[in-house]
Coordinates of C-alpha atoms in Angstrom, one line a residue:
M1 CA 88.0 117.7 48.6
S2 CA 89.1 116.4 45.3
S3 CA 89.8 119.9 44.0
T4 CA 92.6 120.3 46.5
G5 CA 94.2 117.0 45.9
A6 CA 93.8 116.3 42.2
H7 CA 97.1 118.0 41.4
L8 CA 99.1 115.5 43.4
G9 CA 100.7 112.2 42.4
N10 CA 102.7 113.4 39.3
T11 CA 106.2 112.7 40.6
P12 CA 108.1 109.4 41.3
L13 CA 107.3 109.8 45.0
H14 CA 103.5 109.8 44.4
L15 CA 102.8 112.1 47.4
E16 CA 99.2 110.9 47.2
K17 CA 100.4 108.1 49.4
L18 CA 100.8 110.5 52.3
R19 CA 97.1 111.5 52.0
Q20 CA 96.0 107.9 51.8
V21 CA 97.9 107.1 55.0
A22 CA 96.2 109.9 56.9
R23 CA 92.8 109.1 55.5
K24 CA 93.2 105.5 56.5
E25 CA 93.9 106.4 60.1
L26 CA 91.2 109.0 60.5
P27 CA 88.1 106.8 60.2
Q28 CA 89.4 104.6 63.0
L29 CA 89.1 107.6 65.3
L30 CA 85.8 108.9 63.9
D31 CA 83.7 105.8 64.2
S32 CA 82.9 105.4 60.5
D33 CA 79.5 103.9 61.2
H34 CA 78.2 107.4 61.8
G35 CA 78.2 110.6 59.7
V36 CA 79.6 114.0 60.5
E37 CA 76.8 116.4 60.7
K38 CA 78.5 119.8 61.3
I39 CA 82.1 121.2 61.4
Y40 CA 83.0 124.2 63.5
H41 CA 86.2 126.0 64.4
L42 CA 87.5 125.8 68.0
D43 CA 87.8 129.5 68.7
S44 CA 85.4 130.2 71.5
D45 CA 84.5 128.9 75.0
S46 CA 80.8 128.9 74.2
I47 CA 79.0 126.3 72.0
D48 CA 75.4 125.8 70.9
T49 CA 74.7 122.3 69.5
D50 CA 72.2 119.5 69.9
C51 CA 74.6 116.8 68.6
V52 CA 74.8 113.7 70.8
S53 CA 78.5 113.2 70.0
L54 CA 81.2 115.7 69.7
I55 CA 84.7 115.0 68.4
Y56 CA 87.4 117.6 68.8
I57 CA 90.5 117.5 66.6
C58 CA 93.2 119.9 67.7
R59 CA 96.8 120.6 68.5
P60 CA 97.8 120.2 72.1
K61 CA 97.5 123.8 73.1
L62 CA 96.4 125.1 76.5
K63 CA 93.8 127.6 75.1
H64 CA 92.1 124.7 73.2
M65 CA 91.9 122.7 76.4
R66 CA 90.2 125.6 78.2
F67 CA 87.7 126.0 75.4
I68 CA 86.9 122.3 75.4
A69 CA 86.6 122.2 79.2
S70 CA 84.1 125.1 79.0
H71 CA 82.0 123.3 76.4
V72 CA 81.9 120.1 78.5
K73 CA 80.9 122.0 81.6
K74 CA 78.1 124.0 79.9
L75 CA 76.6 121.1 78.1
T76 CA 76.7 118.9 81.2
E77 CA 75.0 121.7 83.3
Q78 CA 72.3 121.8 80.6
G79 CA 71.6 118.1 81.2
S80 CA 73.0 117.1 77.8
K81 CA 74.1 113.4 77.5
T82 CA 76.8 114.3 74.9
D83 CA 79.7 111.9 74.3
F84 CA 83.0 113.8 74.0
T85 CA 86.1 112.6 72.2
L86 CA 89.3 114.6 71.9
C87 CA 91.8 113.7 69.2
F88 CA 95.3 115.3 69.7
V89 CA 97.3 116.1 66.6
P90 CA 99.9 114.6 66.5
Q91 CA 99.7 113.3 70.1
R92 CA 98.5 114.2 73.6
T93 CA 100.7 116.0 76.2
R94 CA 100.8 115.6 79.9
V95 CA 100.3 119.4 80.4
C96 CA 97.1 119.4 78.4
E97 CA 95.8 116.3 80.3
R98 CA 96.5 118.1 83.6
V99 CA 94.6 121.2 82.5
L100 CA 91.6 119.0 81.8
E101 CA 92.0 117.3 85.2
E102 CA 92.1 120.6 87.0
E103 CA 89.0 121.8 85.1
G104 CA 87.3 118.6 86.3
V105 CA 86.4 117.3 82.9
F106 CA 89.1 114.7 82.2
G107 CA 86.9 111.8 83.1
S108 CA 84.2 112.9 80.7
I109 CA 86.3 112.9 77.6
T110 CA 87.6 109.9 75.5
I111 CA 91.1 110.8 74.4
A112 CA 92.9 109.6 71.3
D113 CA 96.0 110.6 69.2
Y114 CA 96.0 111.3 65.4
A115 CA 99.4 111.5 63.9
M116 CA 98.7 113.6 60.8
D117 CA 102.4 113.9 60.0
W118 CA 102.4 115.4 56.6
I119 CA 100.1 117.6 54.6
P120 CA 101.0 117.5 50.8
L121 CA 100.6 121.1 49.6
E122 CA 102.1 120.4 46.2
D123 CA 103.9 117.6 44.4
D124 CA 107.2 119.2 45.5
L125 CA 106.1 120.6 48.9
I126 CA 104.9 118.9 52.1
S127 CA 104.3 120.5 55.5
M128 CA 103.7 119.4 59.0
E129 CA 101.7 122.7 59.4
L130 CA 102.7 123.3 63.0
D131 CA 102.1 126.6 64.6
P132 CA 104.6 129.4 63.4
S133 CA 106.2 129.4 66.8
T134 CA 108.5 126.4 66.3
W135 CA 111.8 128.4 65.9
K136 CA 110.9 130.5 69.0
E137 CA 109.9 127.5 71.1
I138 CA 113.3 125.8 70.3
Y139 CA 115.7 128.7 70.7
L140 CA 113.8 130.9 73.2
D141 CA 111.7 128.6 75.3
G142 CA 114.0 125.6 75.2
D143 CA 111.0 123.4 74.1
T144 CA 112.2 120.7 71.7
T145 CA 108.8 119.1 71.3
S146 CA 108.6 120.1 67.7
I147 CA 112.0 118.4 67.0
Y148 CA 110.4 115.2 68.3
Y149 CA 107.4 115.7 66.1
A150 CA 109.7 116.3 63.1
A151 CA 111.6 113.2 63.8
R152 CA 108.4 111.1 63.9
S153 CA 107.2 112.6 60.7
L154 CA 110.5 111.9 58.9
M155 CA 110.4 108.4 60.2
K156 CA 106.9 108.0 58.7
L157 CA 108.5 109.3 55.4
Q158 CA 111.2 106.6 55.7
S159 CA 108.7 103.9 56.5
I160 CA 106.9 104.6 53.1
Y161 CA 109.9 105.3 50.9
G162 CA 112.8 103.6 52.7
L163 CA 115.8 104.9 54.7
F164 CA 117.5 108.1 53.6
P165 CA 121.0 107.0 52.4
R166 CA 122.5 110.3 53.5
I167 CA 121.6 112.8 56.1
I168 CA 123.4 116.2 55.9
G169 CA 122.5 119.3 57.8
K170 CA 123.4 122.6 59.5
G171 CA 122.3 123.9 62.8
D172 CA 122.2 122.7 66.4
A173 CA 118.5 121.8 66.3
A174 CA 119.0 120.1 63.0
M175 CA 121.7 117.9 64.6
Q176 CA 119.4 117.1 67.5
L177 CA 116.9 116.0 64.9
A178 CA 119.4 113.8 63.1
E179 CA 120.4 112.1 66.4
M180 CA 116.8 111.5 67.1
L181 CA 116.2 109.9 63.7
L182 CA 119.1 107.5 64.2
R183 CA 117.9 106.6 67.7
M184 CA 114.3 106.0 66.5
R185 CA 115.7 103.7 63.8
R186 CA 117.5 101.6 66.3
E187 CA 114.4 101.4 68.5
H188 CA 112.3 100.3 65.6
A189 CA 114.9 97.5 64.8
V190 CA 114.6 96.3 68.4
I191 CA 110.8 96.3 68.3
D192 CA 110.8 94.3 65.0
E193 CA 113.1 91.7 66.6
V194 CA 111.0 91.4 69.7
S195 CA 107.6 91.2 67.9
S196 CA 107.4 89.8 64.4
Q197 CA 103.6 90.2 64.7
T198 CA 104.0 94.0 65.0
A199 CA 106.2 94.1 62.0
A200 CA 103.8 92.1 59.9
R201 CA 100.8 94.2 61.0
N202 CA 102.6 97.5 60.3
P203 CA 104.8 96.9 57.3
S204 CA 107.4 99.5 56.5
L205 CA 110.6 100.1 54.6
L206 CA 112.7 101.0 57.7
N207 CA 115.0 98.1 57.0
T208 CA 115.6 99.1 53.4
I209 CA 117.6 101.9 51.8
S210 CA 115.3 104.1 49.7
N211 CA 115.3 103.6 45.9
H212 CA 113.7 107.0 45.5
I213 CA 115.3 109.4 47.9
D214 CA 119.1 109.8 47.7
Q215 CA 119.6 112.2 50.7
I216 CA 117.9 114.6 53.0
I217 CA 119.3 118.1 53.7
I218 CA 118.2 119.5 57.0
I219 CA 118.3 123.3 57.3
D220 CA 117.8 124.7 60.8
R221 CA 115.9 128.0 60.5
N222 CA 118.3 129.5 63.1
V223 CA 121.1 129.3 60.5
D224 CA 119.3 131.8 58.3
I225 CA 116.9 134.3 59.8
V226 CA 117.8 137.0 57.3
T227 CA 115.8 135.4 54.5
P228 CA 112.4 135.3 56.1
L229 CA 112.8 138.9 57.4
C230 CA 113.2 140.1 53.8
T231 CA 110.0 140.9 51.8
Q232 CA 109.2 138.1 49.4
L233 CA 109.2 139.3 45.8
T234 CA 107.8 136.3 44.0
Y235 CA 104.1 136.3 43.1
E236 CA 103.1 133.7 45.6
G237 CA 105.4 135.2 48.2
L238 CA 103.8 138.6 47.9
V239 CA 100.3 137.0 48.1
D240 CA 101.5 135.6 51.4
E241 CA 103.0 138.9 52.6
T242 CA 99.9 140.9 51.8
M243 CA 97.0 138.6 52.4
G244 CA 98.3 135.5 54.1
I245 CA 98.2 132.0 52.6
S246 CA 96.9 129.3 55.0
N247 CA 96.9 125.6 53.9
C248 CA 96.9 126.6 50.2
H249 CA 93.9 129.0 50.8
V250 CA 93.7 132.8 50.7
E251 CA 90.8 134.7 52.1
L252 CA 89.5 137.6 50.1
D253 CA 86.6 140.0 49.9
A254 CA 84.1 138.2 47.6
A255 CA 83.3 141.4 45.8
L256 CA 87.0 142.0 45.1
V257 CA 87.4 138.5 43.6
N258 CA 84.2 138.4 41.5
P259 CA 84.2 141.1 38.8
G260 CA 80.4 140.7 38.6
Q261 CA 80.2 142.3 42.1
G262 CA 81.7 145.6 41.0
A263 CA 79.9 148.9 41.3
G264 CA 76.8 149.1 39.2
G265 CA 77.2 145.5 38.2
T266 CA 79.8 146.3 35.6
P267 CA 82.6 143.8 35.3
R268 CA 86.0 144.8 36.6
T269 CA 89.0 143.6 34.6
G270 CA 92.6 143.4 35.9
S271 CA 95.2 140.8 36.2
S272 CA 95.6 137.9 38.6
V273 CA 95.5 134.2 39.2
G274 CA 92.4 132.2 38.6
S275 CA 91.3 130.6 41.9
H276 CA 88.9 127.9 42.7
P277 CA 86.4 128.7 45.5
A278 CA 86.9 126.5 48.5
Q279 CA 84.1 124.5 49.8
G280 CA 82.0 126.1 52.5
G281 CA 82.8 129.6 51.3
G282 CA 80.6 132.5 52.3
S283 CA 78.2 134.7 50.4
N284 CA 79.3 136.7 47.4
Q285 CA 77.9 139.9 48.8
A286 CA 80.2 142.9 49.2
G287 CA 82.2 142.8 52.4
K288 CA 81.9 139.1 52.8
K289 CA 85.1 137.0 53.0
K290 CA 85.5 133.9 51.0
K291 CA 88.4 131.4 50.8
Y292 CA 90.0 130.5 47.5
V293 CA 92.3 127.6 46.8
L294 CA 95.7 128.5 45.5
N295 CA 97.7 125.4 44.3
G296 CA 99.1 123.6 41.3
S297 CA 95.6 122.6 40.1
D298 CA 95.3 126.2 38.7
K299 CA 97.4 126.3 35.6
L300 CA 97.6 130.1 35.5
F301 CA 98.7 130.2 39.1
S302 CA 101.4 127.6 38.4
Q303 CA 102.8 129.8 35.7
L304 CA 102.9 132.9 38.0
R305 CA 103.7 131.7 41.4
D306 CA 107.5 131.5 41.1
Q307 CA 107.9 134.6 38.9
N308 CA 109.4 137.8 40.3
F309 CA 106.6 140.3 40.6
A310 CA 108.3 142.6 38.2
V311 CA 107.7 140.1 35.5
V312 CA 104.1 139.2 36.6
G313 CA 102.7 142.6 35.7
G314 CA 103.5 142.3 32.0
M315 CA 102.2 138.7 31.9
L316 CA 98.9 139.7 33.6
N317 CA 98.4 142.7 31.4
K318 CA 98.2 140.3 28.4
I319 CA 95.8 138.1 30.3
A320 CA 93.7 141.1 31.3
K321 CA 93.5 142.3 27.7
R322 CA 92.3 138.8 26.6
I323 CA 89.7 138.8 29.4
N324 CA 88.4 142.1 28.2
E325 CA 88.2 140.9 24.6
N326 CA 86.5 137.6 25.6
Y327 CA 84.1 138.9 28.2
E328 CA 81.1 138.4 26.0
E329 CA 82.0 134.7 25.9
R330 CA 80.3 134.2 29.2
H331 CA 76.9 134.3 27.4
H332 CA 78.0 131.4 25.2
A333 CA 79.4 129.2 28.0
K334 CA 77.1 126.2 28.1
T335 CA 79.0 123.4 29.9
V336 CA 80.1 123.4 33.6
A337 CA 83.8 123.2 32.4
Q338 CA 83.4 126.3 30.1
I339 CA 81.7 128.3 32.9
R340 CA 84.4 127.3 35.4
D341 CA 87.2 128.3 33.0
F342 CA 85.6 131.7 32.3
V343 CA 85.1 132.4 36.0
G344 CA 88.7 131.5 36.6
R345 CA 89.9 134.0 34.1
L346 CA 87.9 136.7 35.8
N347 CA 89.4 136.2 39.3
T348 CA 91.7 139.2 39.1
G349 CA 91.3 140.6 42.5
I350 CA 94.5 139.1 44.0
A351 CA 96.9 140.8 41.7
E352 CA 95.0 144.1 41.9
Q353 CA 95.3 144.2 45.6
I354 CA 99.0 143.4 45.5
M355 CA 99.6 146.0 42.9
E356 CA 97.8 148.6 45.0
Y357 CA 100.4 148.0 47.8
T358 CA 103.5 147.6 45.7
I359 CA 103.1 150.9 43.9
T360 CA 103.0 152.8 47.3
E361 CA 105.9 154.9 48.5
E362 CA 105.9 153.0 51.7
F363 CA 106.5 149.7 50.0
S364 CA 109.3 151.2 47.9
K365 CA 111.1 152.7 50.9
I366 CA 110.8 149.5 53.0
L367 CA 112.2 147.5 50.1
E368 CA 115.0 150.0 49.6
V369 CA 116.0 149.8 53.3
Q370 CA 116.0 146.0 53.2
Q371 CA 118.0 145.7 50.0
N372 CA 120.6 148.3 51.2
V373 CA 121.0 146.5 54.6
V374 CA 121.3 143.0 53.0
A375 CA 123.8 144.4 50.4
G376 CA 126.0 145.8 53.2
I377 CA 125.3 149.5 52.8
D378 CA 125.8 151.1 56.2
G379 CA 124.2 154.5 55.6
V380 CA 122.1 157.0 57.6
K381 CA 119.0 156.8 55.5
E382 CA 118.0 153.4 56.8
P383 CA 117.9 154.3 60.6
D384 CA 116.3 157.6 59.7
Y385 CA 113.4 155.8 57.9
I386 CA 112.9 153.3 60.7
E387 CA 112.7 156.3 63.1
E388 CA 110.2 157.9 60.8
M389 CA 108.1 154.7 60.9
I390 CA 108.1 154.8 64.7
N391 CA 107.1 158.5 64.8
R392 CA 104.2 157.7 62.4
Q393 CA 103.1 154.8 64.6
K394 CA 103.5 152.2 61.9
P395 CA 102.8 148.7 63.1
L396 CA 105.4 147.5 65.5
I397 CA 105.9 144.3 63.5
Q398 CA 107.1 146.3 60.5
V399 CA 109.5 148.4 62.6
L400 CA 111.0 145.4 64.3
R401 CA 111.3 143.4 61.1
L402 CA 113.6 146.1 59.7
L403 CA 115.5 146.6 62.9
C404 CA 116.2 142.9 63.3
L405 CA 117.2 142.6 59.7
M406 CA 119.7 145.5 60.1
S407 CA 121.1 144.0 63.4
L408 CA 121.6 140.5 61.8
A409 CA 123.2 141.8 58.6
Q410 CA 125.5 144.2 60.4
G411 CA 126.5 142.1 63.4
G412 CA 124.4 144.2 65.7
L413 CA 123.5 147.9 66.0
R414 CA 125.9 150.5 67.2
V415 CA 125.5 150.9 71.0
K416 CA 124.1 154.5 70.7
L417 CA 121.7 153.5 68.0
F418 CA 120.6 150.3 69.9
D419 CA 119.8 152.3 73.0
H420 CA 118.1 155.0 71.0
F421 CA 115.7 152.6 69.3
R422 CA 114.9 150.7 72.5
R423 CA 113.9 154.0 74.1
E424 CA 111.8 155.1 71.1
I425 CA 110.0 151.8 70.8
V426 CA 109.1 151.7 74.5
Q427 CA 107.9 155.3 74.5
A428 CA 105.9 154.9 71.3
Y429 CA 104.4 151.4 71.7
G430 CA 104.2 150.9 75.5
Y431 CA 106.3 149.7 78.3
E432 CA 105.0 146.1 77.9
H433 CA 107.4 145.8 75.0
I434 CA 110.4 145.9 77.3
E435 CA 110.0 142.2 77.5
T436 CA 109.6 142.0 73.7
L437 CA 113.0 143.7 73.2
H438 CA 114.5 141.4 75.8
R439 CA 113.3 138.3 74.0
L440 CA 114.6 139.6 70.7
E441 CA 118.0 140.2 72.3
K442 CA 118.1 136.8 73.8
L443 CA 117.3 135.3 70.4
G444 CA 120.2 137.3 68.8
L445 CA 117.8 139.2 66.6
L446 CA 118.4 142.6 68.0
T447 CA 121.8 143.1 69.7
K448 CA 124.6 145.6 70.3
R449 CA 127.5 145.5 67.9
T450 CA 130.6 143.8 69.3
I451 CA 132.7 144.1 66.2
A452 CA 134.7 147.0 64.7
T453 CA 132.8 147.3 61.4
P454 CA 129.7 145.7 59.9
S455 CA 131.9 144.2 57.1
R456 CA 133.4 141.8 59.7
S457 CA 130.0 140.5 60.7
P458 CA 129.3 136.7 60.1
F459 CA 126.6 137.6 57.6
A460 CA 128.8 140.0 55.7
Q461 CA 131.6 137.4 55.4
S462 CA 129.2 134.7 54.3
R463 CA 127.6 137.2 51.8
R464 CA 131.0 137.4 50.1
S465 CA 131.9 133.7 50.3
L466 CA 128.5 132.5 49.1
R467 CA 127.9 135.3 46.6
L468 CA 124.5 136.2 48.2
I469 CA 124.3 139.5 46.4
V470 CA 124.1 139.4 42.6
D471 CA 124.2 142.8 40.9
D472 CA 123.3 141.8 37.4
V473 CA 120.2 139.8 38.2
D474 CA 117.7 139.3 35.4
E475 CA 114.2 138.8 36.7
F476 CA 112.9 138.2 33.2
H477 CA 115.4 135.5 32.2
P478 CA 116.9 134.4 35.6
N479 CA 120.1 132.4 35.7
D480 CA 120.5 132.4 39.5
I481 CA 118.2 131.9 42.5
S482 CA 118.9 135.5 43.5
Y483 CA 116.0 136.6 41.1
V484 CA 113.5 135.7 43.8
Y485 CA 114.6 138.7 46.0
S486 CA 115.7 140.9 43.1
G487 CA 119.4 140.4 43.8
Y488 CA 119.7 138.6 47.1
A489 CA 120.1 134.8 47.0
P490 CA 118.5 133.1 50.0
L491 CA 121.3 131.9 52.3
S492 CA 119.4 128.7 53.1
V493 CA 119.1 127.7 49.5
R494 CA 122.8 128.7 48.8
L495 CA 123.6 126.1 51.5
V496 CA 121.6 123.5 49.6
Q497 CA 123.6 124.4 46.5
C498 CA 126.8 123.8 48.6
A499 CA 125.6 120.4 49.7
M500 CA 124.6 119.4 46.2
Q501 CA 127.9 120.6 44.7
K502 CA 129.7 118.4 47.2
L503 CA 127.6 115.5 46.2
A504 CA 128.3 116.0 42.5
G505 CA 132.1 116.3 43.3
G506 CA 132.2 112.5 43.9
T507 CA 133.7 112.6 47.4
N508 CA 131.4 109.7 48.5
G509 CA 131.7 110.8 52.1
S510 CA 135.1 108.9 52.5
F511 CA 137.0 111.6 54.3
T512 CA 139.8 110.8 56.8
A513 CA 140.1 114.3 58.3
N514 CA 138.0 115.3 61.4
N515 CA 136.0 112.1 61.4
K516 CA 134.0 111.5 64.5
R517 CA 131.5 109.0 65.8
F518 CA 127.9 110.0 65.7
N519 CA 125.6 107.6 67.7
G520 CA 127.8 104.7 66.5
L521 CA 128.0 105.8 62.9
N522 CA 130.8 107.5 61.0
I523 CA 130.2 111.2 60.6
N524 CA 132.1 113.5 58.4
Q525 CA 132.0 117.1 59.7
G526 CA 132.5 120.1 57.5
W527 CA 130.9 119.8 54.1
R528 CA 134.3 119.7 52.5
G529 CA 135.2 122.8 50.6
Y530 CA 132.8 125.0 52.7
E531 CA 134.2 124.5 56.2
E532 CA 135.3 128.1 56.7
V533 CA 132.0 129.7 55.6
L534 CA 130.0 127.2 57.6
K535 CA 132.0 128.2 60.7
L536 CA 130.6 131.7 60.3
L537 CA 127.0 130.5 60.6
P538 CA 125.4 129.4 63.9
G539 CA 125.2 125.8 64.8
K540 CA 127.1 122.6 63.9
S541 CA 127.3 121.0 60.5
F542 CA 127.1 117.2 60.0
E543 CA 126.8 114.4 57.6
V544 CA 125.7 110.9 58.3
S545 CA 125.4 107.8 56.0
Q546 CA 122.8 105.1 56.7
S547 CA 123.3 101.6 55.4
V548 CA 121.7 98.2 55.5
E549 CA 123.4 94.9 55.3
Y550 CA 121.7 92.9 52.6
G551 CA 122.3 89.3 51.6
P552 CA 124.5 88.3 48.6
E553 CA 121.5 87.7 46.4
T554 CA 120.0 91.2 47.1
N555 CA 123.4 92.8 46.6
A556 CA 123.8 91.1 43.2
A557 CA 120.3 92.2 42.1
M558 CA 121.0 95.8 43.1
A559 CA 124.3 95.7 41.2
R560 CA 122.5 94.5 38.1
A561 CA 119.9 97.2 38.4
R562 CA 122.6 99.9 38.6
R563 CA 124.4 98.4 35.7
H564 CA 121.3 98.4 33.4
G565 CA 120.0 101.7 34.6
M566 CA 116.9 100.2 36.2
Q567 CA 117.0 102.3 39.3
H568 CA 114.3 104.9 40.1
G569 CA 114.9 108.6 39.5
K570 CA 116.4 110.2 42.6
T571 CA 114.7 112.8 44.8
T572 CA 116.6 115.0 47.3
V573 CA 114.5 116.0 50.3
I574 CA 115.2 119.5 51.8
F575 CA 113.7 119.8 55.3
F576 CA 113.4 123.2 56.9
L577 CA 113.2 122.9 60.7
G578 CA 111.5 126.0 61.9
G579 CA 109.6 126.9 58.8
C580 CA 110.3 128.1 55.3
T581 CA 109.0 130.9 53.0
F582 CA 107.2 130.5 49.7
T583 CA 110.1 132.3 48.0
E584 CA 112.6 129.8 49.3
V585 CA 110.4 127.1 47.7
S586 CA 110.5 129.1 44.4
A587 CA 114.3 129.1 44.7
V588 CA 114.4 125.4 45.1
R589 CA 112.1 124.9 42.1
F590 CA 114.6 127.0 40.1
L591 CA 117.3 124.5 41.1
A592 CA 115.1 121.6 40.1
Q593 CA 114.5 123.2 36.6
H594 CA 118.2 123.3 36.1
D595 CA 119.0 119.8 37.4
E596 CA 117.5 117.1 35.1
S597 CA 119.2 114.3 37.1
R598 CA 117.0 114.6 40.1
D599 CA 113.7 115.9 41.7
Y600 CA 113.5 118.0 44.8
L601 CA 111.0 117.7 47.6
V602 CA 110.7 120.6 50.1
A603 CA 109.5 119.5 53.5
T604 CA 108.9 121.9 56.4
T605 CA 107.5 122.2 59.8
Q606 CA 105.3 125.1 58.6
M607 CA 105.1 127.9 56.0
I608 CA 106.2 131.2 57.4
N609 CA 107.0 134.8 56.5
G610 CA 108.7 137.6 58.4
N611 CA 105.6 138.7 60.2
S612 CA 104.5 135.2 61.4
L613 CA 108.0 134.5 62.5
L614 CA 108.2 137.6 64.7
E615 CA 104.7 137.7 66.0
T616 CA 105.2 134.7 68.2
V617 CA 108.3 136.5 69.7
I618 CA 106.6 139.9 70.2
D619 CA 103.8 138.5 72.3
S620 CA 103.3 134.9 73.1
N621 CA 99.6 135.5 73.4
I622 CA 99.2 137.3 70.1
E623 CA 96.7 136.2 67.5
H624 CA 98.7 135.2 64.4
K625 CA 97.4 137.7 61.8
A626 CA 99.5 136.2 59.0
G627 CA 97.2 133.2 58.9
H628 CA 99.9 130.5 58.9
G629 CA 100.0 127.1 60.4
T630 CA 96.9 125.2 61.4
G631 CA 94.8 128.2 62.5
S632 CA 91.9 127.4 64.7
S633 CA 91.4 123.7 65.0
P634 CA 88.0 122.4 63.9
I635 CA 85.5 120.6 66.0
I636 CA 83.7 117.8 64.2
H637 CA 80.2 117.5 65.5
H638 CA 79.4 113.9 65.1
Q639 CA 75.8 112.7 65.5
S640 CA 74.7 109.2 65.9
G641 CA 72.5 107.9 63.1
P642 CA 72.9 107.0 59.4
N643 CA 75.5 108.7 57.3
V644 CA 74.5 112.1 56.0

């Protein structure tokens, strides 16, 4: 779809390269001599098709294997001579193969792997789009598969742009990832030495230091769980909180989005982002859902997405007024471009729906509780409101989101309060949630307080050291990243600022204190100047330099390039292992706007919010209502014959 990719390729990294790599590999799997007739989502164990060839593209999930096995059995029983092909993204697992064997269909399916490592969402944002459960799988289940996937994807990035000169990070899983990256680099060097033909057939830059990327900062989600539990207050963040953004798409009632569908046929005016309908959308009848693209190709959305929602209202009122005044222009729109532009200005449903929620008393109270807790106010109003939510049978996800935030910010709940809320939740929501509470405690999200006062909690101390709370925040003319949460600066992005300040300080990584060996390379632990505050946060901190020994001619040429300013502009990659929020992306964009010397690229395992993060913990079998990650994987019905 050109409409979803036309906005890419406007930075020195040219992220369109990542799309081209994925597109080049896909036809090799799909037998490009034949056309795709139909595309379905893999969300049921039943299927009705007359295609002679079926290709499944899906993540290695057990539920998908059972659906596929059911399809194969039913079509075989019907006497169909269908060819079945299963493409695992990014690769097959032995567990999934065993399920197919136990179901008796393994021999009937041709299996392949499709390493779709990166999906470029924006010019400054790429995602692996894994399921939202990555953090939970690593720290609760002990499953490090996603770390391996992340390492492979980052190796693909290095093969295109060259080796990261510097790898810096925080968190135990982040350190495992760094170790894996270094090990994969060594393995690749051995393969190149053994087989020169392989190196010639698959050219890469894994033996060259990147001219574009100056470093990668790896942030383990486990280091900062507080940020995603807070309600996002940027425009794009609130769209995600209230409606759910999945792969740059939001699903809305067609009548809400299209003003022409209003009661009595009269146009409705309001204020929102113009959105482009996604291909394959449904009918425009009332009650029908339709997907709309939300990305940088929409100029209005680009202006609004990173603004605090307090500012957006005034901006949209001006737009709504102009829409009212220019409504009659629709009769004079003659070209396709004119019509598309006018329709874009009428798509006001998104902001209307958000505003309907943000003006409610419930939203105001939840926001007040969150801001008091994060700011260190240990009052009685916050527990009282959470208990009121339980009594009113509010969704459990909302209750636990506030409780976990309070526990993390205060170093745990008072023992009496902890026992009280456990009892209330079990009685109100069912005894099956005893296991839910146990998982939350095991993850450190909901625990008993073991310190004298909340002010001595790790978060409280890091709040002071890193200035996470800014009282005089100006949402209209922000001068700090704290504007994205109306006074709270995301801890994860503050860590990025620490790393960048250290880089600007000219230390060059040549420390002598606390140096250790890290897989054969020198490692400087500590992020000098921030050692004490980093000790408060979970996980190890690390810093690794990658180097390549060039010949004298190459070294001389590189020196001349530096001397004459012929080097490429630098890009810093910030990788979130375990997911990141849209509001964190907005905070990084704020840093980029105030740093003319470099670009920033946010990379992540997936986009998350507080709900999608907790849903996988609350019930491992839950359907992810927040709509993140890959969603249901599509089946491509592939029929022999000429291209269609």
